[in-house]
Structures are given as C-alpha cells and as structure tokens.
PDB file of C-alpha atoms in Angstrom:
ATOM      1  CA  LYS A  45       0.000   0.000   0.000  1.00 48.00           C
ATOM      2  CA  THR A  46       2.842   2.392   0.711  1.00 53.00           C
ATOM      3  CA  LEU A  47       6.535   2.629   0.072  1.00 55.00           C
ATOM      4  CA  PHE A  48       7.123   2.558   3.815  1.00 64.00           C
ATOM      5  CA  ASP A  49       7.123  -0.381   6.181  1.00 71.00           C
ATOM      6  CA  GLU A  50       4.930   1.008   8.959  1.00 73.00           C
ATOM      7  CA  LYS A  51       5.792  -1.812  11.361  1.00 73.00           C
ATOM      8  CA  THR A  52       9.507  -1.057  11.122  1.00 77.00           C
ATOM      9  CA  ILE A  53       8.905   2.664  11.564  1.00 77.00           C
ATOM     10  CA  TYR A  54       6.683   2.092  14.608  1.00 77.00           C
ATOM     11  CA  ALA A  55       9.270  -0.240  16.160  1.00 79.00           C
ATOM     12  CA  GLU A  56      11.954   2.449  15.937  1.00 78.00           C
ATOM     13  CA  LEU A  57       9.910   5.229  17.530  1.00 82.00           C
ATOM     14  CA  PRO A  58       9.867   6.083  21.224  1.00 82.00           C
ATOM     15  CA  PRO A  59       6.819   4.313  22.755  1.00 83.00           C
ATOM     16  CA  ARG A  60       4.848   7.458  23.666  1.00 88.00           C
ATOM     17  CA  PHE A  61       5.331   8.988  20.214  1.00 86.00           C
ATOM     18  CA  MET A  62       4.476   5.687  18.502  1.00 86.00           C
ATOM     19  CA  LYS A  63       1.266   5.463  20.558  1.00 87.00           C
ATOM     20  CA  ARG A  64       0.214   9.001  19.596  1.00 89.00           C
ATOM     21  CA  LEU A  65       1.075   8.405  15.941  1.00 86.00           C
ATOM     22  CA  VAL A  66      -0.888   5.143  15.727  1.00 86.00           C
ATOM     23  CA  LEU A  67      -3.899   6.625  17.555  1.00 87.00           C
ATOM     24  CA  HIS A  68      -3.894   9.603  15.200  1.00 85.00           C
ATOM     25  CA  ARG A  69      -3.330   7.463  12.083  1.00 85.00           C
ATOM     26  CA  PHE A  70      -6.220   5.102  12.823  1.00 84.00           C
ATOM     27  CA  GLU A  71      -8.509   7.415  14.826  1.00 82.00           C
ATOM     28  CA  LYS A  72     -11.392   7.482  12.344  1.00 79.00           C
ATOM     29  CA  THR A  73     -10.927   3.896  11.239  1.00 78.00           C
ATOM     30  CA  VAL A  74     -11.218   2.517  14.776  1.00 76.00           C
ATOM     31  CA  HIS A  75     -14.004   4.951  15.692  1.00 75.00           C
ATOM     32  CA  TYR A  76     -16.385   3.229  13.275  1.00 77.00           C
ATOM     33  CA  VAL A  77     -15.835  -0.271  14.692  1.00 78.00           C
ATOM     34  CA  PRO A  78     -18.133  -0.284  17.735  1.00 75.00           C
ATOM     35  CA  PHE A  79     -16.546  -3.128  19.624  1.00 68.00           C
ATOM     36  CA  PHE A  80     -13.177  -1.343  19.776  1.00 75.00           C
ATOM     37  CA  ARG A  81     -14.707   1.704  21.483  1.00 74.00           C
ATOM     38  CA  GLN A  82     -14.497   0.095  24.935  1.00 74.00           C
ATOM     39  CA  ALA A  83     -10.813  -0.728  24.542  1.00 77.00           C
ATOM     40  CA  SER A  84      -8.036   1.263  26.205  1.00 80.00           C
ATOM     41  CA  ASP A  85      -5.706   3.340  24.044  1.00 84.00           C
ATOM     42  CA  GLU A  86      -2.960   0.775  24.629  1.00 84.00           C
ATOM     43  CA  CYS A  87      -5.245  -2.012  23.398  1.00 82.00           C
ATOM     44  CA  VAL A  88      -6.299  -0.001  20.338  1.00 83.00           C
ATOM     45  CA  VAL A  89      -2.645   0.694  19.471  1.00 86.00           C
ATOM     46  CA  ALA A  90      -1.763  -2.977  19.816  1.00 84.00           C
ATOM     47  CA  ILE A  91      -4.720  -3.979  17.619  1.00 84.00           C
ATOM     48  CA  CYS A  92      -3.998  -1.324  14.967  1.00 85.00           C
ATOM     49  CA  ARG A  93      -0.427  -2.539  14.719  1.00 84.00           C
ATOM     50  CA  LYS A  94      -1.904  -5.889  13.626  1.00 85.00           C
ATOM     51  CA  PHE A  95      -3.834  -4.333  10.713  1.00 86.00           C
ATOM     52  CA  HIS A  96      -2.592  -5.237   7.267  1.00 85.00           C
ATOM     53  CA  GLY A  97      -3.445  -2.814   4.528  1.00 86.00           C
ATOM     54  CA  TYR A  98      -4.162  -3.498   0.925  1.00 89.00           C
ATOM     55  CA  MET A  99      -5.883  -1.937  -2.049  1.00 94.00           C
ATOM     56  CA  ALA A 100      -8.801  -3.161  -4.130  1.00 95.00           C
ATOM     57  CA  ILE A 101      -9.233  -1.910  -7.672  1.00 96.00           C
ATOM     58  CA  PRO A 102     -12.600  -1.149  -9.316  1.00 97.00           C
ATOM     59  CA  ASP A 103     -14.648  -4.292 -10.063  1.00 97.00           C
ATOM     60  CA  GLU A 104     -12.443  -6.470  -7.840  1.00 97.00           C
ATOM     61  CA  ASN A 105     -14.212  -8.704  -5.338  1.00 96.00           C
ATOM     62  CA  ILE A 106     -12.997  -7.890  -1.853  1.00 95.00           C
ATOM     63  CA  VAL A 107     -14.992 -10.757  -0.351  1.00 93.00           C
ATOM     64  CA  THR A 108     -16.903 -13.432  -2.245  1.00 93.00           C
ATOM     65  CA  ARG A 109     -20.099 -15.012  -0.937  1.00 93.00           C
ATOM     66  CA  GLY A 110     -19.600 -18.619   0.141  1.00 90.00           C
ATOM     67  CA  GLU A 111     -15.830 -18.358   0.469  1.00 91.00           C
ATOM     68  CA  THR A 112     -13.987 -18.665   3.744  1.00 88.00           C
ATOM     69  CA  ASN A 113     -13.116 -15.293   5.200  1.00 82.00           C
ATOM     70  CA  LYS A 114     -11.680 -14.875   8.678  1.00 81.00           C
ATOM     71  CA  GLU A 115     -11.019 -11.162   8.490  1.00 87.00           C
ATOM     72  CA  LEU A 116     -12.733  -8.078   9.737  1.00 88.00           C
ATOM     73  CA  ILE A 117     -12.467  -5.718   6.750  1.00 92.00           C
ATOM     74  CA  ILE A 118     -12.424  -1.983   7.422  1.00 91.00           C
ATOM     75  CA  MET A 119     -12.720   0.476   4.534  1.00 92.00           C
ATOM     76  CA  GLU A 120     -10.437   3.461   4.942  1.00 90.00           C
ATOM     77  CA  HIS A 121     -11.083   5.026   1.546  1.00 91.00           C
ATOM     78  CA  GLY A 122     -13.212   4.269  -1.496  1.00 96.00           C
ATOM     79  CA  GLU A 123     -16.628   2.835  -2.269  1.00 97.00           C
ATOM     80  CA  ALA A 124     -17.810  -0.740  -2.556  1.00 97.00           C
ATOM     81  CA  GLU A 125     -21.073  -2.587  -2.975  1.00 96.00           C
ATOM     82  CA  GLY A 126     -22.156  -5.756  -1.209  1.00 95.00           C
ATOM     83  CA  GLN A 127     -24.817  -8.164  -2.375  1.00 92.00           C
ATOM     84  CA  ASP A 128     -26.244 -11.061  -0.411  1.00 89.00           C
ATOM     85  CA  GLY A 129     -27.902 -14.197  -1.726  1.00 85.00           C
ATOM     86  CA  SER A 130     -31.340 -12.574  -1.885  1.00 88.00           C
ATOM     87  CA  GLY A 131     -30.122  -9.682  -4.037  1.00 85.00           C
ATOM     88  CA  ILE A 132     -30.101  -7.027  -1.303  1.00 87.00           C
ATOM     89  CA  VAL A 133     -27.420  -4.450  -2.096  1.00 89.00           C
ATOM     90  CA  THR A 134     -25.489  -2.598   0.618  1.00 92.00           C
ATOM     91  CA  GLU A 135     -23.172   0.323  -0.023  1.00 95.00           C
ATOM     92  CA  TYR A 136     -19.837   0.604   1.772  1.00 95.00           C
ATOM     93  CA  SER A 137     -17.582   3.647   2.043  1.00 93.00           C
ATOM     94  CA  ALA A 138     -14.873   5.035   4.308  1.00 90.00           C
ATOM     95  CA  GLY A 139     -15.509   3.873   7.856  1.00 86.00           C
ATOM     96  CA  SER A 140     -17.652   0.902   6.840  1.00 90.00           C
ATOM     97  CA  PHE A 141     -16.699  -2.553   7.966  1.00 90.00           C
ATOM     98  CA  PHE A 142     -17.816  -6.054   7.096  1.00 90.00           C
ATOM     99  CA  GLY A 143     -16.809  -9.631   7.796  1.00 88.00           C
ATOM    100  CA  GLU A 144     -17.477  -9.255  11.503  1.00 84.00           C
ATOM    101  CA  MET A 145     -19.476 -12.474  11.733  1.00 84.00           C
ATOM    102  CA  GLU A 146     -16.608 -14.502  10.243  1.00 83.00           C
ATOM    103  CA  PHE A 147     -14.050 -12.551  12.285  1.00 81.00           C
ATOM    104  CA  LEU A 148     -15.896 -13.474  15.470  1.00 77.00           C
ATOM    105  CA  GLY A 149     -16.246 -17.091  14.412  1.00 78.00           C
ATOM    106  CA  LEU A 150     -20.056 -16.883  14.170  1.00 83.00           C
ATOM    107  CA  GLN A 151     -19.984 -17.877  10.479  1.00 85.00           C
ATOM    108  CA  GLU A 152     -17.493 -19.941   8.514  1.00 85.00           C
ATOM    109  CA  THR A 153     -18.076 -18.373   5.103  1.00 89.00           C
ATOM    110  CA  SER A 154     -19.045 -14.972   3.827  1.00 90.00           C
ATOM    111  CA  SER A 155     -22.749 -14.360   3.312  1.00 89.00           C
ATOM    112  CA  ILE A 156     -22.120 -11.490   0.863  1.00 92.00           C
ATOM    113  CA  THR A 157     -19.991 -10.586  -2.109  1.00 94.00           C
ATOM    114  CA  VAL A 158     -18.407  -7.156  -1.761  1.00 96.00           C
ATOM    115  CA  ARG A 159     -17.104  -5.586  -4.955  1.00 96.00           C
ATOM    116  CA  ALA A 160     -14.992  -2.434  -5.158  1.00 97.00           C
ATOM    117  CA  LEU A 161     -16.659   0.363  -7.146  1.00 97.00           C
ATOM    118  CA  THR A 162     -13.632   2.654  -6.881  1.00 97.00           C
ATOM    119  CA  TYR A 163     -10.061   2.227  -5.703  1.00 97.00           C
ATOM    120  CA  CYS A 164     -10.372   1.176  -2.058  1.00 96.00           C
ATOM    121  CA  ASP A 165      -7.831   1.341   0.739  1.00 93.00           C
ATOM    122  CA  ILE A 166      -8.722  -1.468   3.114  1.00 93.00           C
ATOM    123  CA  TYR A 167      -7.470  -2.835   6.394  1.00 91.00           C
ATOM    124  CA  GLY A 168      -7.851  -6.481   7.280  1.00 90.00           C
ATOM    125  CA  LEU A 169      -7.675  -7.861  10.787  1.00 87.00           C
ATOM    126  CA  LYS A 170      -7.664 -11.533  11.693  1.00 84.00           C
ATOM    127  CA  LEU A 171      -8.821 -12.662  15.116  1.00 79.00           C
ATOM    128  CA  ALA A 172      -5.906 -15.090  15.286  1.00 78.00           C
ATOM    129  CA  HIS A 173      -3.529 -12.108  15.052  1.00 77.00           C
ATOM    130  CA  ILE A 174      -5.049 -10.301  18.015  1.00 73.00           C
ATOM    131  CA  ARG A 175      -5.729 -13.141  20.465  1.00 74.00           C
ATOM    132  CA  THR A 176      -2.551 -12.360  22.427  1.00 74.00           C
ATOM    133  CA  THR A 177      -3.407  -8.665  22.392  1.00 76.00           C
ATOM    134  CA  MET A 178      -6.877  -9.380  23.747  1.00 72.00           C
ATOM    135  CA  ALA A 179      -5.370 -11.583  26.480  1.00 75.00           C
ATOM    136  CA  GLU A 180      -2.915  -8.833  27.413  1.00 78.00           C
ATOM    137  CA  TYR A 181      -5.553  -6.070  27.317  1.00 74.00           C
ATOM    138  CA  PRO A 182      -8.837  -7.709  28.258  1.00 69.00           C
ATOM    139  CA  VAL A 183     -11.853  -5.707  27.205  1.00 63.00           C
ATOM    140  CA  ARG A 184     -14.696  -6.533  29.533  1.00 55.00           C
ATOM    141  CA  GLY A 185     -17.601  -8.080  27.657  1.00 50.00           C
ATOM    142  CA  LEU A 186     -15.920  -7.808  24.254  1.00 54.00           C
ATOM    143  CA  ALA A 187     -17.489 -10.952  22.795  1.00 52.00           C
ATOM    144  CA  GLU A 188     -20.942 -10.009  24.089  1.00 50.00           C
ATOM    145  CA  SER A 189     -20.659  -6.431  22.856  1.00 48.00           C
ATOM    146  CA  CYS A 190     -19.475  -7.663  19.444  1.00 52.00           C
ATOM    147  CA  GLN A 191     -22.476  -9.949  19.081  1.00 50.00           C
ATOM    148  CA  ALA A 192     -24.916  -7.319  20.343  1.00 51.00           C
ATOM    149  CA  CYS A 193     -23.390  -4.704  18.068  1.00 48.00           C
ATOM    150  CA  CYS A 194     -23.636  -6.965  15.032  1.00 50.00           C
ATOM    151  CA  ALA A 195     -27.260  -7.746  15.819  1.00 50.00           C
ATOM    152  CA  ARG A 196     -28.329  -4.092  15.984  1.00 42.00           C
ATOM    153  CA  ALA A 197     -25.789  -2.330  13.757  1.00 43.00           C
ATOM    154  CA  PRO A 198     -27.350   0.119  11.289  1.00 40.00           C
ATOM    155  CA  PRO A 199     -26.661  -0.452   7.605  1.00 42.00           C
ATOM    156  CA  PRO A 200     -23.251   1.007   6.707  1.00 43.00           C
ATOM    157  CA  CYS A 201     -24.756   3.817   4.637  1.00 41.00           C
ATOM    158  CA  GLU A 202     -26.722   5.001   7.677  1.00 38.00           C
ATOM    159  CA  ARG A 203     -23.851   5.160  10.167  1.00 37.00           C
ATOM    160  CA  PRO A 204     -23.535   8.400  12.129  1.00 37.00           C
ATOM    161  CA  GLU A 205     -20.893  10.880  11.019  1.00 40.00           C
ATOM    162  CA  GLY A 206     -18.204  11.641  13.542  1.00 40.00           C
TER     163      GLY A 206
END
C-alpha cells in the first residue's frame, strides 16, 4: 500500500510517540468499529499494529459469498457494494466494515460478495492475530458487545458521522 514499512517505523519510535502516531493514524478507522470503542488506548494501538493494509481496484471482489473469510475488513477510503444471496445491495464507504461475523467465528463463510466500485484502501484484521493482544488487554464483555453490536448495527450507509 505504501513505500514505507509502517511496522519497522513504529518499532523504531519512542513508545509514547508511537502510541500518539498510531492513535492519530487510525482514529477514524477505529471509531467506526463499535466493539473497539471500549478498549483502552494501549489495546487499540496494539490492535492497529496488527492491521494489514491493501488496495482493491474497481470491479475487484474484496470478499466473495460462500468463500472462507476470517477477516474483519475496514474500509479506509473508497466505495464498494455488497450483495447477499437474496439480491439485497449494501453500499460501503470510508468507515464501513464487514466480515465481523466470520471474524468473530459466528460464520465460517461470507454471506455477501463485496465488490470495489472505486479504488479502495482497506485494512484487514484476523482474530488469530489479536488473540494475544486481547489476552494482554482484556476488554470486559468484548465478545458479548461484538455480538450485540452486530445484531443491531445500522446499515453502513446510515452510520452516524463523527
């Protein structure tokens, strides 16, 4: 995604500066994922350092219905369109996320196909990559809040601006 290796840069920074940089860099991205809101700044920094970024080009499938997906996908920039098996179309843009049911282990395969409409900057996060982080920084009721959030989350195009 960039010419820079963010992980190497973060590792070479003084801890307090690295924390401020990561919190600033991912402030909006993390703000839109409701189950990270309860986490401490230290936990958020540790989780954000596990993000892996990539780009989707127009007409590329980001996620394909029926395929195994174990990632929480967070859109940082761009627009995408998701379609489920019944033909319902959902629009995704900066701040939208999807794949939470697979990320949480509540589904094995994706129930939607999400296709990039424009160039999209995306972050992926695998639960396996953050298990140690979650053990080190326990977030009280995280699993319950994730499930409750997913059950009542508004459609991505109706999320509040912040």
